[in-house]
PDB file of C-alpha atoms in Angstrom:
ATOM      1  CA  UNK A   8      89.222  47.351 153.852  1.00  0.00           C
ATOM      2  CA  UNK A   9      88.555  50.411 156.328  1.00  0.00           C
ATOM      3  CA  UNK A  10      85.451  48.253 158.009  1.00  0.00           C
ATOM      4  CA  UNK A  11      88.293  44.909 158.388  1.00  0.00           C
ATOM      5  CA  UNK A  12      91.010  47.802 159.656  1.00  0.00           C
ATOM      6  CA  UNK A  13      88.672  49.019 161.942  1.00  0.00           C
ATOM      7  CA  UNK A  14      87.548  45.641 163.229  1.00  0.00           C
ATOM      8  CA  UNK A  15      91.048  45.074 164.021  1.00  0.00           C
ATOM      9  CA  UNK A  16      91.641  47.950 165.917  1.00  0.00           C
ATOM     10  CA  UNK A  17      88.878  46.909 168.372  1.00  0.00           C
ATOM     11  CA  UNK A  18      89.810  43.567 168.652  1.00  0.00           C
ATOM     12  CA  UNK A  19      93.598  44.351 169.748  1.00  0.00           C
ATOM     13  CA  UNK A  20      94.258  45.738 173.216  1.00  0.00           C
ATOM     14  CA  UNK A  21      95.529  44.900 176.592  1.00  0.00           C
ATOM     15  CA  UNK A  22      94.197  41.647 176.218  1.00  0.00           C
ATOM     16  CA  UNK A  23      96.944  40.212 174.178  1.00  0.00           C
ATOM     17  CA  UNK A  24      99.390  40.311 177.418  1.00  0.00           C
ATOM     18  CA  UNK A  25      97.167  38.174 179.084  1.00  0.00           C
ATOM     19  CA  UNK A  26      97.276  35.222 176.581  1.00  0.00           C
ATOM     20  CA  UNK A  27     101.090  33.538 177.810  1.00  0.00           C
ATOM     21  CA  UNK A  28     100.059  33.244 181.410  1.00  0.00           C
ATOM     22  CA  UNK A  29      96.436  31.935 179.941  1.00  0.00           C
ATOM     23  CA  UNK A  30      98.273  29.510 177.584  1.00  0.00           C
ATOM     24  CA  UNK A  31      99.785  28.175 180.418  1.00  0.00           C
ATOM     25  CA  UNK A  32      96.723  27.464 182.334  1.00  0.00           C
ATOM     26  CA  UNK A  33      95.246  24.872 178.984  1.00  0.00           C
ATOM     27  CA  UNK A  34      98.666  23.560 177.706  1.00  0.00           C
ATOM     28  CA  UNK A  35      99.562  23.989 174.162  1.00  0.00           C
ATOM     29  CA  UNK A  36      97.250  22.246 172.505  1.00  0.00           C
ATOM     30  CA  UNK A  37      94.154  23.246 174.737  1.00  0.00           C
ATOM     31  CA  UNK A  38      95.130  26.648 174.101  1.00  0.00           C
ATOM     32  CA  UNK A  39      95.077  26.142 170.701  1.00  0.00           C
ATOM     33  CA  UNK A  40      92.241  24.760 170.263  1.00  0.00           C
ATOM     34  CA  UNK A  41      90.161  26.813 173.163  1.00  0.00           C
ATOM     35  CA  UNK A  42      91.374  30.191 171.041  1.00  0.00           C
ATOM     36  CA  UNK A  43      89.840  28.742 167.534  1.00  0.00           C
ATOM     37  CA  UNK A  44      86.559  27.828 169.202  1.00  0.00           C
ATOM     38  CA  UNK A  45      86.400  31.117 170.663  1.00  0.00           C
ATOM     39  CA  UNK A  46      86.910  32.130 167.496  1.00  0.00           C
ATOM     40  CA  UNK A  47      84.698  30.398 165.571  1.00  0.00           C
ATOM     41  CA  UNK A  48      81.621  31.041 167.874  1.00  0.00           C
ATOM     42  CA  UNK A  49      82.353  34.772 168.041  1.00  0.00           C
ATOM     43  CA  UNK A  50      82.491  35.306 164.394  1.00  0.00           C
ATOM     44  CA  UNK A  51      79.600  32.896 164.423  1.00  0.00           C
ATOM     45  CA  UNK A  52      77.326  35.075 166.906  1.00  0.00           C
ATOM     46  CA  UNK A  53      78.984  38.982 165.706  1.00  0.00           C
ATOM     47  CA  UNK A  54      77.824  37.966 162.349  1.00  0.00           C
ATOM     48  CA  UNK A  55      74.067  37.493 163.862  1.00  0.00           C
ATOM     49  CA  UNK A  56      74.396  40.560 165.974  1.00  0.00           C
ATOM     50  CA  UNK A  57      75.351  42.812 162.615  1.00  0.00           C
ATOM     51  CA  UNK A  58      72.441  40.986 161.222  1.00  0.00           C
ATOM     52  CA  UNK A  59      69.838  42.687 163.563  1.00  0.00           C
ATOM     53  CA  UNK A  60      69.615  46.109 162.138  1.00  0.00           C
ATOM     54  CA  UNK A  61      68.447  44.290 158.896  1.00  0.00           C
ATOM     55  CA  UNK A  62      65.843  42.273 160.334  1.00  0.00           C
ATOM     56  CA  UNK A  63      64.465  45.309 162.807  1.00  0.00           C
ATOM     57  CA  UNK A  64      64.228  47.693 159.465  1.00  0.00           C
ATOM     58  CA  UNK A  65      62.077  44.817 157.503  1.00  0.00           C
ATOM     59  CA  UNK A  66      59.991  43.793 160.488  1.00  0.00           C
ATOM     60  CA  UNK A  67      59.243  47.521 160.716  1.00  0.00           C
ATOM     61  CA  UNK A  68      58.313  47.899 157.305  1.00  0.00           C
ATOM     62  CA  UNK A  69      55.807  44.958 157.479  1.00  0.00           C
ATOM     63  CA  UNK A  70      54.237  46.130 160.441  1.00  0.00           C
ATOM     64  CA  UNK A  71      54.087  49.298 158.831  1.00  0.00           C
ATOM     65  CA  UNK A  72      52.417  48.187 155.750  1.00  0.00           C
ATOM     66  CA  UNK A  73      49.572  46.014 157.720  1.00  0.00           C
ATOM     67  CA  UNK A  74      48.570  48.889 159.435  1.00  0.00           C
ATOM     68  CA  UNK A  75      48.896  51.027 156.431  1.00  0.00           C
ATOM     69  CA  UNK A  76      51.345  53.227 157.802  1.00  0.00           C
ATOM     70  CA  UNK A  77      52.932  55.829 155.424  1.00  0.00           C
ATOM     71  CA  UNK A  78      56.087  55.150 153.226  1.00  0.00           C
ATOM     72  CA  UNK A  79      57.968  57.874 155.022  1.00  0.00           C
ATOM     73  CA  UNK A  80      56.877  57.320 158.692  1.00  0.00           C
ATOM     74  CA  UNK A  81      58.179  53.723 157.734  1.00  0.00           C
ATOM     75  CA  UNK A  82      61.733  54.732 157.095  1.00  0.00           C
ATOM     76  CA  UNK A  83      61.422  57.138 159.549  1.00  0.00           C
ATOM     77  CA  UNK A  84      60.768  55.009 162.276  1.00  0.00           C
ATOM     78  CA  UNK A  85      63.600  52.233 160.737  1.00  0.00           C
ATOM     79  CA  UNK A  86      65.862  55.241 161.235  1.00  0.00           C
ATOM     80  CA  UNK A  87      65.438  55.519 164.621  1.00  0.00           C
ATOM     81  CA  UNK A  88      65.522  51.444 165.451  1.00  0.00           C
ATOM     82  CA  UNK A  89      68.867  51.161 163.329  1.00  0.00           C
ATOM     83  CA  UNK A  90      71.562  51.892 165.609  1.00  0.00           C
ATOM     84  CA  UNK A  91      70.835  50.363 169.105  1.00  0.00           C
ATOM     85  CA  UNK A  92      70.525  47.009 170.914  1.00  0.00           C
ATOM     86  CA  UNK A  93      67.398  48.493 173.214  1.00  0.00           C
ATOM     87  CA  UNK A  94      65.851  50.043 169.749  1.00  0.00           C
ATOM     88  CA  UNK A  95      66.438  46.291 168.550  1.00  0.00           C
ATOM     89  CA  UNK A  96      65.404  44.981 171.861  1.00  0.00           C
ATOM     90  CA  UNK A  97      62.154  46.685 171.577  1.00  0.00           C
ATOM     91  CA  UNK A  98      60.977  45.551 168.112  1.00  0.00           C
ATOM     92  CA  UNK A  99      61.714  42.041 169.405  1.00  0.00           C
ATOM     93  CA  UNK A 100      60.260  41.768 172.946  1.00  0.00           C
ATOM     94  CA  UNK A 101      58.290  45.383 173.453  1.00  0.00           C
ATOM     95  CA  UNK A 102      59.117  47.364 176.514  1.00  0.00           C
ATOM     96  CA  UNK A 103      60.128  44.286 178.602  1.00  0.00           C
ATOM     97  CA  UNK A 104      63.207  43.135 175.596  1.00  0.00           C
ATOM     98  CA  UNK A 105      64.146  47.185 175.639  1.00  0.00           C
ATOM     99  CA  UNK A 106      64.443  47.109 179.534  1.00  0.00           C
ATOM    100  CA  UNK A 107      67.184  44.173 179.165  1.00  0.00           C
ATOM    101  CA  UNK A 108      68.921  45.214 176.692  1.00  0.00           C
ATOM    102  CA  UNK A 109      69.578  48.434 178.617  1.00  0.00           C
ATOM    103  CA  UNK A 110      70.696  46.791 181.419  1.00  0.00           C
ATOM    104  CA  UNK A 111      72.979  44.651 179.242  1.00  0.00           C
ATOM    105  CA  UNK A 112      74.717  47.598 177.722  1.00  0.00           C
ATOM    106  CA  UNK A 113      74.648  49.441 181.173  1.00  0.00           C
ATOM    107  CA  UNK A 114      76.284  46.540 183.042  1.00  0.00           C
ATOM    108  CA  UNK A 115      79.174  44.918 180.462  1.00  0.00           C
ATOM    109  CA  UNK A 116      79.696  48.827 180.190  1.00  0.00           C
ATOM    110  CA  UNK A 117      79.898  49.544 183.834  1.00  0.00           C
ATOM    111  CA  UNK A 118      82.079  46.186 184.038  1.00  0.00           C
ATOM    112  CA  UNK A 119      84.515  46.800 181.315  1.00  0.00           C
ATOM    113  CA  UNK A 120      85.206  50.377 182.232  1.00  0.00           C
ATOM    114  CA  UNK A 121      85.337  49.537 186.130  1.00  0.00           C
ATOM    115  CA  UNK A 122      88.219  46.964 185.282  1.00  0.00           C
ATOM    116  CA  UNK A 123      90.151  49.335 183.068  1.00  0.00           C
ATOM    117  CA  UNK A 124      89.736  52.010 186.119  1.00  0.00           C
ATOM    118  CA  UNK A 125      91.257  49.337 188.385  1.00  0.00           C
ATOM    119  CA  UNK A 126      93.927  48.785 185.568  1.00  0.00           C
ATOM    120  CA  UNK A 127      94.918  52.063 185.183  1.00  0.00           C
ATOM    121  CA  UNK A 128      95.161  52.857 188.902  1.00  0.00           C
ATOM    122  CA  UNK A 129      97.258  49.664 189.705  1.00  0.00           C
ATOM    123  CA  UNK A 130      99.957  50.119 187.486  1.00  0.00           C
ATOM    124  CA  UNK A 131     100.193  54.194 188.375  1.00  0.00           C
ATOM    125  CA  UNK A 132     100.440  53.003 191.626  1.00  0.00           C
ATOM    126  CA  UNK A 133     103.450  50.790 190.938  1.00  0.00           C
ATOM    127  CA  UNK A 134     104.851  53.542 188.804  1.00  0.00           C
ATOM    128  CA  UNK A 135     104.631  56.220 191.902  1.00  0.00           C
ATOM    129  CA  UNK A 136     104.313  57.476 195.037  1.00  0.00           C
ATOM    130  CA  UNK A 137     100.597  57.685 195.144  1.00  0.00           C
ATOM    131  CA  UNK A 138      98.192  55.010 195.921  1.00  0.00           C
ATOM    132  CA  UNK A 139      95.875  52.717 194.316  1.00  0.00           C
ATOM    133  CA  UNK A 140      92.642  55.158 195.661  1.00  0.00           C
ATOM    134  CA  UNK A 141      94.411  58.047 194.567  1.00  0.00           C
ATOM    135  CA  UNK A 142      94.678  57.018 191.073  1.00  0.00           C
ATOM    136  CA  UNK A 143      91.190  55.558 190.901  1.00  0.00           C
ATOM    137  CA  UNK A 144      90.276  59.360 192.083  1.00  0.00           C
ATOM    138  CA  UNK A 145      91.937  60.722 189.437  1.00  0.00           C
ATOM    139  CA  UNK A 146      90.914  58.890 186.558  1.00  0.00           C
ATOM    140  CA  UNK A 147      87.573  58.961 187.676  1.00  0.00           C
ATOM    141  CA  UNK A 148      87.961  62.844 187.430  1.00  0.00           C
ATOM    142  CA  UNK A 149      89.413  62.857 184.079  1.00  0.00           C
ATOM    143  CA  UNK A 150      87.098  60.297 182.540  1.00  0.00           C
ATOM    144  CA  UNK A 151      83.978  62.736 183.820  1.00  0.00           C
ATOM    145  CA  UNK A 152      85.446  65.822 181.748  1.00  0.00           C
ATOM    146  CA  UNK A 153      85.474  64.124 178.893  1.00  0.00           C
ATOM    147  CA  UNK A 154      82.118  62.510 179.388  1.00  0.00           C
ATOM    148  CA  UNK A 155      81.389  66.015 178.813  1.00  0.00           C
ATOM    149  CA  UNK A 156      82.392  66.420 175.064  1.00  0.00           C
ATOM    150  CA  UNK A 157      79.987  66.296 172.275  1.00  0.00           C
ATOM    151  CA  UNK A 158      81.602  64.954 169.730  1.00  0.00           C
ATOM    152  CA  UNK A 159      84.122  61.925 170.680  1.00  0.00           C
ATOM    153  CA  UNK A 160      86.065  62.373 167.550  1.00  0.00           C
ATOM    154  CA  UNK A 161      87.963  65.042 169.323  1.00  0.00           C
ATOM    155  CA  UNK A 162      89.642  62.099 170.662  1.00  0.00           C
ATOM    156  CA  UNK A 163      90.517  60.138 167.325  1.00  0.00           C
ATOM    157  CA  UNK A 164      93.751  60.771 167.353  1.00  0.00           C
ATOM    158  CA  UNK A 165      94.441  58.639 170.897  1.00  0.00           C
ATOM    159  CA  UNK A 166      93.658  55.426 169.445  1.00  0.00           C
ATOM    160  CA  UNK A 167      96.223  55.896 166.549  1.00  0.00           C
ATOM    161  CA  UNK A 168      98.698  56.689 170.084  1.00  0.00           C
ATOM    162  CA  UNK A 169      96.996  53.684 171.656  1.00  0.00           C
ATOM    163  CA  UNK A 170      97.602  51.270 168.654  1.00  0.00           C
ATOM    164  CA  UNK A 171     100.962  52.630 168.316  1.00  0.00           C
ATOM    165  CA  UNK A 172     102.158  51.726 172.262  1.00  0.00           C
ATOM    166  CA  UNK A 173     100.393  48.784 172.044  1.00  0.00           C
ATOM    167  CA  UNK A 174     102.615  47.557 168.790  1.00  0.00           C
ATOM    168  CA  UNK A 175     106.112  49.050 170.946  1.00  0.00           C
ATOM    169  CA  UNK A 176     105.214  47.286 173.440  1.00  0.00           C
ATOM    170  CA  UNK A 177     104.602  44.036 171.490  1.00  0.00           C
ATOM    171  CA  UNK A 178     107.502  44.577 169.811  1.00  0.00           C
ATOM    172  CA  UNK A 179     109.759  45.219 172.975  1.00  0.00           C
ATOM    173  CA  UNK A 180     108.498  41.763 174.771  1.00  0.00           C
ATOM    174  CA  UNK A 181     109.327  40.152 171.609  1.00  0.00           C
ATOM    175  CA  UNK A 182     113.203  41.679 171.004  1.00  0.00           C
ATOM    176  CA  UNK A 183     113.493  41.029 174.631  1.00  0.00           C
ATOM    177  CA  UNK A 184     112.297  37.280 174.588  1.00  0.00           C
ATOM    178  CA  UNK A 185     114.643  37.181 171.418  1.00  0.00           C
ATOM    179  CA  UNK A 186     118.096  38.275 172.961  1.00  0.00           C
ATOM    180  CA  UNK A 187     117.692  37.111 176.430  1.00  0.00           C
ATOM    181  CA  UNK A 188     115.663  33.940 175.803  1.00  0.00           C
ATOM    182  CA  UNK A 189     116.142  30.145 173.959  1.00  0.00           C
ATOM    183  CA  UNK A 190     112.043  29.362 172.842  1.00  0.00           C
ATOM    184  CA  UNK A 191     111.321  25.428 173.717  1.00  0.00           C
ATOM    185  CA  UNK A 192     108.325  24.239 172.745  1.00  0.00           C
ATOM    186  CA  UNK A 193     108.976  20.712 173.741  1.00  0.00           C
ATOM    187  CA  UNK A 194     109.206  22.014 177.360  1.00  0.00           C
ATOM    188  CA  UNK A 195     105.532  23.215 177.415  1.00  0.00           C
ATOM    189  CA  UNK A 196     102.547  21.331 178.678  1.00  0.00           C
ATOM    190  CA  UNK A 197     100.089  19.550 176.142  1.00  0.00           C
ATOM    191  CA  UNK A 198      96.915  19.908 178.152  1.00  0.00           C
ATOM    192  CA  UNK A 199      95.604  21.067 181.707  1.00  0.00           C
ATOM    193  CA  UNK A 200      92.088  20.501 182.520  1.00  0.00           C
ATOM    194  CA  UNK A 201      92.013  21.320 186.172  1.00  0.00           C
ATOM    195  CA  UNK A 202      92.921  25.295 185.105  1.00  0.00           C
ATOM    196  CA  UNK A 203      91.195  25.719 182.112  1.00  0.00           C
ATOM    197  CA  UNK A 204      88.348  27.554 183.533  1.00  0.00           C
ATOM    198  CA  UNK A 205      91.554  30.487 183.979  1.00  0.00           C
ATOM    199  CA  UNK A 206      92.554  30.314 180.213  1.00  0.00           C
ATOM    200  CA  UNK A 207      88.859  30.815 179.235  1.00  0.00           C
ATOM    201  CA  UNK A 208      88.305  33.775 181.802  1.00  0.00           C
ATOM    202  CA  UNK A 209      91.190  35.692 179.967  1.00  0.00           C
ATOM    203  CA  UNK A 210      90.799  34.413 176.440  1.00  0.00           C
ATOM    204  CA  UNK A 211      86.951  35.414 176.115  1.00  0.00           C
ATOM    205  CA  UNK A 212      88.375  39.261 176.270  1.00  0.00           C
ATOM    206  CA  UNK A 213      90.292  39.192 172.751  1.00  0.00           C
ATOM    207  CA  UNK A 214      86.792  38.728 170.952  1.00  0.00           C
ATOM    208  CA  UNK A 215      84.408  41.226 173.113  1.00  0.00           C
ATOM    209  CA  UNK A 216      83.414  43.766 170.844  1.00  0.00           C
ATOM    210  CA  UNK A 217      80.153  43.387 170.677  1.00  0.00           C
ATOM    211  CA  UNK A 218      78.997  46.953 171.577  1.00  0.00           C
ATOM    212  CA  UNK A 219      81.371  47.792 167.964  1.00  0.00           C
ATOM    213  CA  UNK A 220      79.433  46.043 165.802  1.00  0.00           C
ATOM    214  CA  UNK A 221      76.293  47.597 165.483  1.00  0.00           C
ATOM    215  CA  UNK A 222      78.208  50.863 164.088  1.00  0.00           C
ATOM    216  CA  UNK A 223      80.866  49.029 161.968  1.00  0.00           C
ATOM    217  CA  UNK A 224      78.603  46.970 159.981  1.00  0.00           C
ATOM    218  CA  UNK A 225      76.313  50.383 159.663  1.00  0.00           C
ATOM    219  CA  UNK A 226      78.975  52.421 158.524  1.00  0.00           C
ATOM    220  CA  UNK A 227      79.768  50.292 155.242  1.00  0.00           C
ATOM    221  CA  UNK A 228      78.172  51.271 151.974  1.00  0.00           C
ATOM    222  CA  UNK A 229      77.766  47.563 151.770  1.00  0.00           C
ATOM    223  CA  UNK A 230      76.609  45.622 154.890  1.00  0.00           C
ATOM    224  CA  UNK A 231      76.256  42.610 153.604  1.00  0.00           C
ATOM    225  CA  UNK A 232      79.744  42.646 152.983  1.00  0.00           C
ATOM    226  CA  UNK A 233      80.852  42.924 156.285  1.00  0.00           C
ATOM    227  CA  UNK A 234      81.279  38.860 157.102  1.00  0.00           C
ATOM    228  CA  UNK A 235      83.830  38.886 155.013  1.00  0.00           C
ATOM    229  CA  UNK A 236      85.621  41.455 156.675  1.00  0.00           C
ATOM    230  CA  UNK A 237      84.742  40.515 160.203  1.00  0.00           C
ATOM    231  CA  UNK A 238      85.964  37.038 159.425  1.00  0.00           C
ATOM    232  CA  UNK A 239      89.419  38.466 157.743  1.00  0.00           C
ATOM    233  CA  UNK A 240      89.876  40.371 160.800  1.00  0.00           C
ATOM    234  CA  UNK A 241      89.497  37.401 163.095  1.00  0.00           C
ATOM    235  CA  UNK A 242      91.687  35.073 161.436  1.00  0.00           C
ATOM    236  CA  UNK A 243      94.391  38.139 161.251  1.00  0.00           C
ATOM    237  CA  UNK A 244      93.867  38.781 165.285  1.00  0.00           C
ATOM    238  CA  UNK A 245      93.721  34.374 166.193  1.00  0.00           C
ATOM    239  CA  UNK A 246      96.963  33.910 164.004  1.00  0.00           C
ATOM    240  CA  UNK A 247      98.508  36.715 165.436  1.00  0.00           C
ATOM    241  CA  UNK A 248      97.780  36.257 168.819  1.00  0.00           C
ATOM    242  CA  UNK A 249      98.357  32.805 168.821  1.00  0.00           C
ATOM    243  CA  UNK A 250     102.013  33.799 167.519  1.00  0.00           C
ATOM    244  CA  UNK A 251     102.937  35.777 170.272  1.00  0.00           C
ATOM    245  CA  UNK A 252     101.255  33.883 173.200  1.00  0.00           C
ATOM    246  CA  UNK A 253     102.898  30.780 172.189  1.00  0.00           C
ATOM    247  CA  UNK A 254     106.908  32.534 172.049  1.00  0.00           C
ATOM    248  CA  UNK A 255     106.556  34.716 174.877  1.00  0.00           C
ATOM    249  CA  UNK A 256     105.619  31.370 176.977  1.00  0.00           C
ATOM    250  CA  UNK A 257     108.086  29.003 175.259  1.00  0.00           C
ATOM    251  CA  UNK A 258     110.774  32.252 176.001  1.00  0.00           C
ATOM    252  CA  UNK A 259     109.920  33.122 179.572  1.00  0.00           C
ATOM    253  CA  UNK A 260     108.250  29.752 180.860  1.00  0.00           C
ATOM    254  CA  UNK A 261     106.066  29.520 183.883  1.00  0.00           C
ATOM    255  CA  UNK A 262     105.524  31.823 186.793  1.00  0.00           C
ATOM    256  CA  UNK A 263     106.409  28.814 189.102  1.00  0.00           C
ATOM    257  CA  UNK A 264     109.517  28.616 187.083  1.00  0.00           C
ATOM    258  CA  UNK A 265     110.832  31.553 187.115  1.00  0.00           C
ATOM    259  CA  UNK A 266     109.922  31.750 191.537  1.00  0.00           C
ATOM    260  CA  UNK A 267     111.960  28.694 191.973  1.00  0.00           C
ATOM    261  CA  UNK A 268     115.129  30.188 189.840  1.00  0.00           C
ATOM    262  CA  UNK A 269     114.476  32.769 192.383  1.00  0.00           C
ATOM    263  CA  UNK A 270     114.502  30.823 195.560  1.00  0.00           C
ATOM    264  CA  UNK A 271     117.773  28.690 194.068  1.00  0.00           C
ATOM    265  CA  UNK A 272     119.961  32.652 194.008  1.00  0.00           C
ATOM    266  CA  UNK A 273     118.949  33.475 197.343  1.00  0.00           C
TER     267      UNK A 273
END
């Protein structure tokens, strides 16, 4: 239960507010359908990925045991290639699979955390006086202190405050789409094929957790266990998801919609 909780928790974010302007870009049913084939391959290929530490600690043990290597060096040296993808890299490919996989990590890292920068400074930019390159400044500044701290779980208690304005704010579109809005389904397009490439763009973010999994499916007592909760914690997030994408767009409609209602008042 803690391992499928956890899962969850890394699976929702900001992403979620992306999915009604995405939905719009595939139709109804291509959204559908695009979101349950992203989900199927992801549990498909995080299941493999969780799989890895396994198959690193017995390939180490048989290489150990050819070259009549000591029982303890053996889980000594399974120790250290448990826990990373350039440890895993390594055992796989040598020096050349351990170079990629750091550059892997160091780029979808660098990319992730350079688009949340740009997120963050945006919308403090809309919020105040200062600008765009002020706010990138600022973050960068705060982000380098706490690059500082030893121990991360200093921080636990922000993603409970994370989780927490991420559900108000859920909630708040939804009460608002409620009140002030009539859902129509019938009104929504079926299928768009010449903006699909846009839905897949956004929807590919609501499964990237790939740099989680290595740790959650480490942490159980019971690894081989953790399919099953990987696989609860997808269907939870699709169902979910797919919930709210489809009612905030049958509630607020299209972009283009809501510019012409705009152009009719003035």
């Amino acid at each position: 239960r803690k391992t499928m909780i956890n899962t969850t928790k890394c699976f929702i974010g900001a992403a979620s507010f992306e999915l009604p302007w995405a939905f719009m870009q595939a139709g109804l049913v291509g959204s559908v359908a695009g979101v349950c084939f992203l989900a199927a391959i992801s549990s498909f290929s995080l299941q493999r990925l969780a799989m890895c530490p396994v198959l690193v600690h017995e390939t180490t043990q048989a290489r150990a045991i050819r070259s009549n290597t000591h029982e303890g060096e053996i889980r000594d040296e399974a120790r250290g290639l448990y826990l990373t993808y350039p440890a895993i890299g390594r055992v796989c490919f040598g020096a050349w699979g351990e170079a990629v996989s750091w550059f892997g990590v160091l780029a979808m890292t660098l990319g992730v955390a350079g688009s949340y920068f740009v997120f963050i400074a945006t919308t403090m930019a809309e919020l105040t006086d200062l600008d765009m390159n002020a706010w990138l400044a600022i973050t960068l500044v705060v982000v380098s202190v706490f690059s500082w701290l030893r121990r991360l779980s200093v921080l636990a208690y922000t993603s409970a405050f994370g989780i927490m304005a991420l559900i108000l704010a859920v909630v708040v579109t939804s009460v608002d789409a409620a009140q002030n809005h009539t859902p129509n389904v019938g009104d929504l397009d079926f299928w768009k094929w010449d903006t699909y490439p846009l839905f897949l763009g956004n929807a590919g973010f609501l499964y990237l957790i790939s740099t989680a999994i290595l740790p959650l499916a480490q942490d159980m007592e019971t690894p081989e266990r953790f399919p099953g909760a990987l696989n609860n914690s997808i269907v939870f997030v699709t169902l979910l998801n797919l919930a709210f994408a489809i009612f905030a767009w049958a509630s607020y409609g299209s972009c283009d919609e809501h510019h012409d209602d705009d152009d009719e008042k003035t």
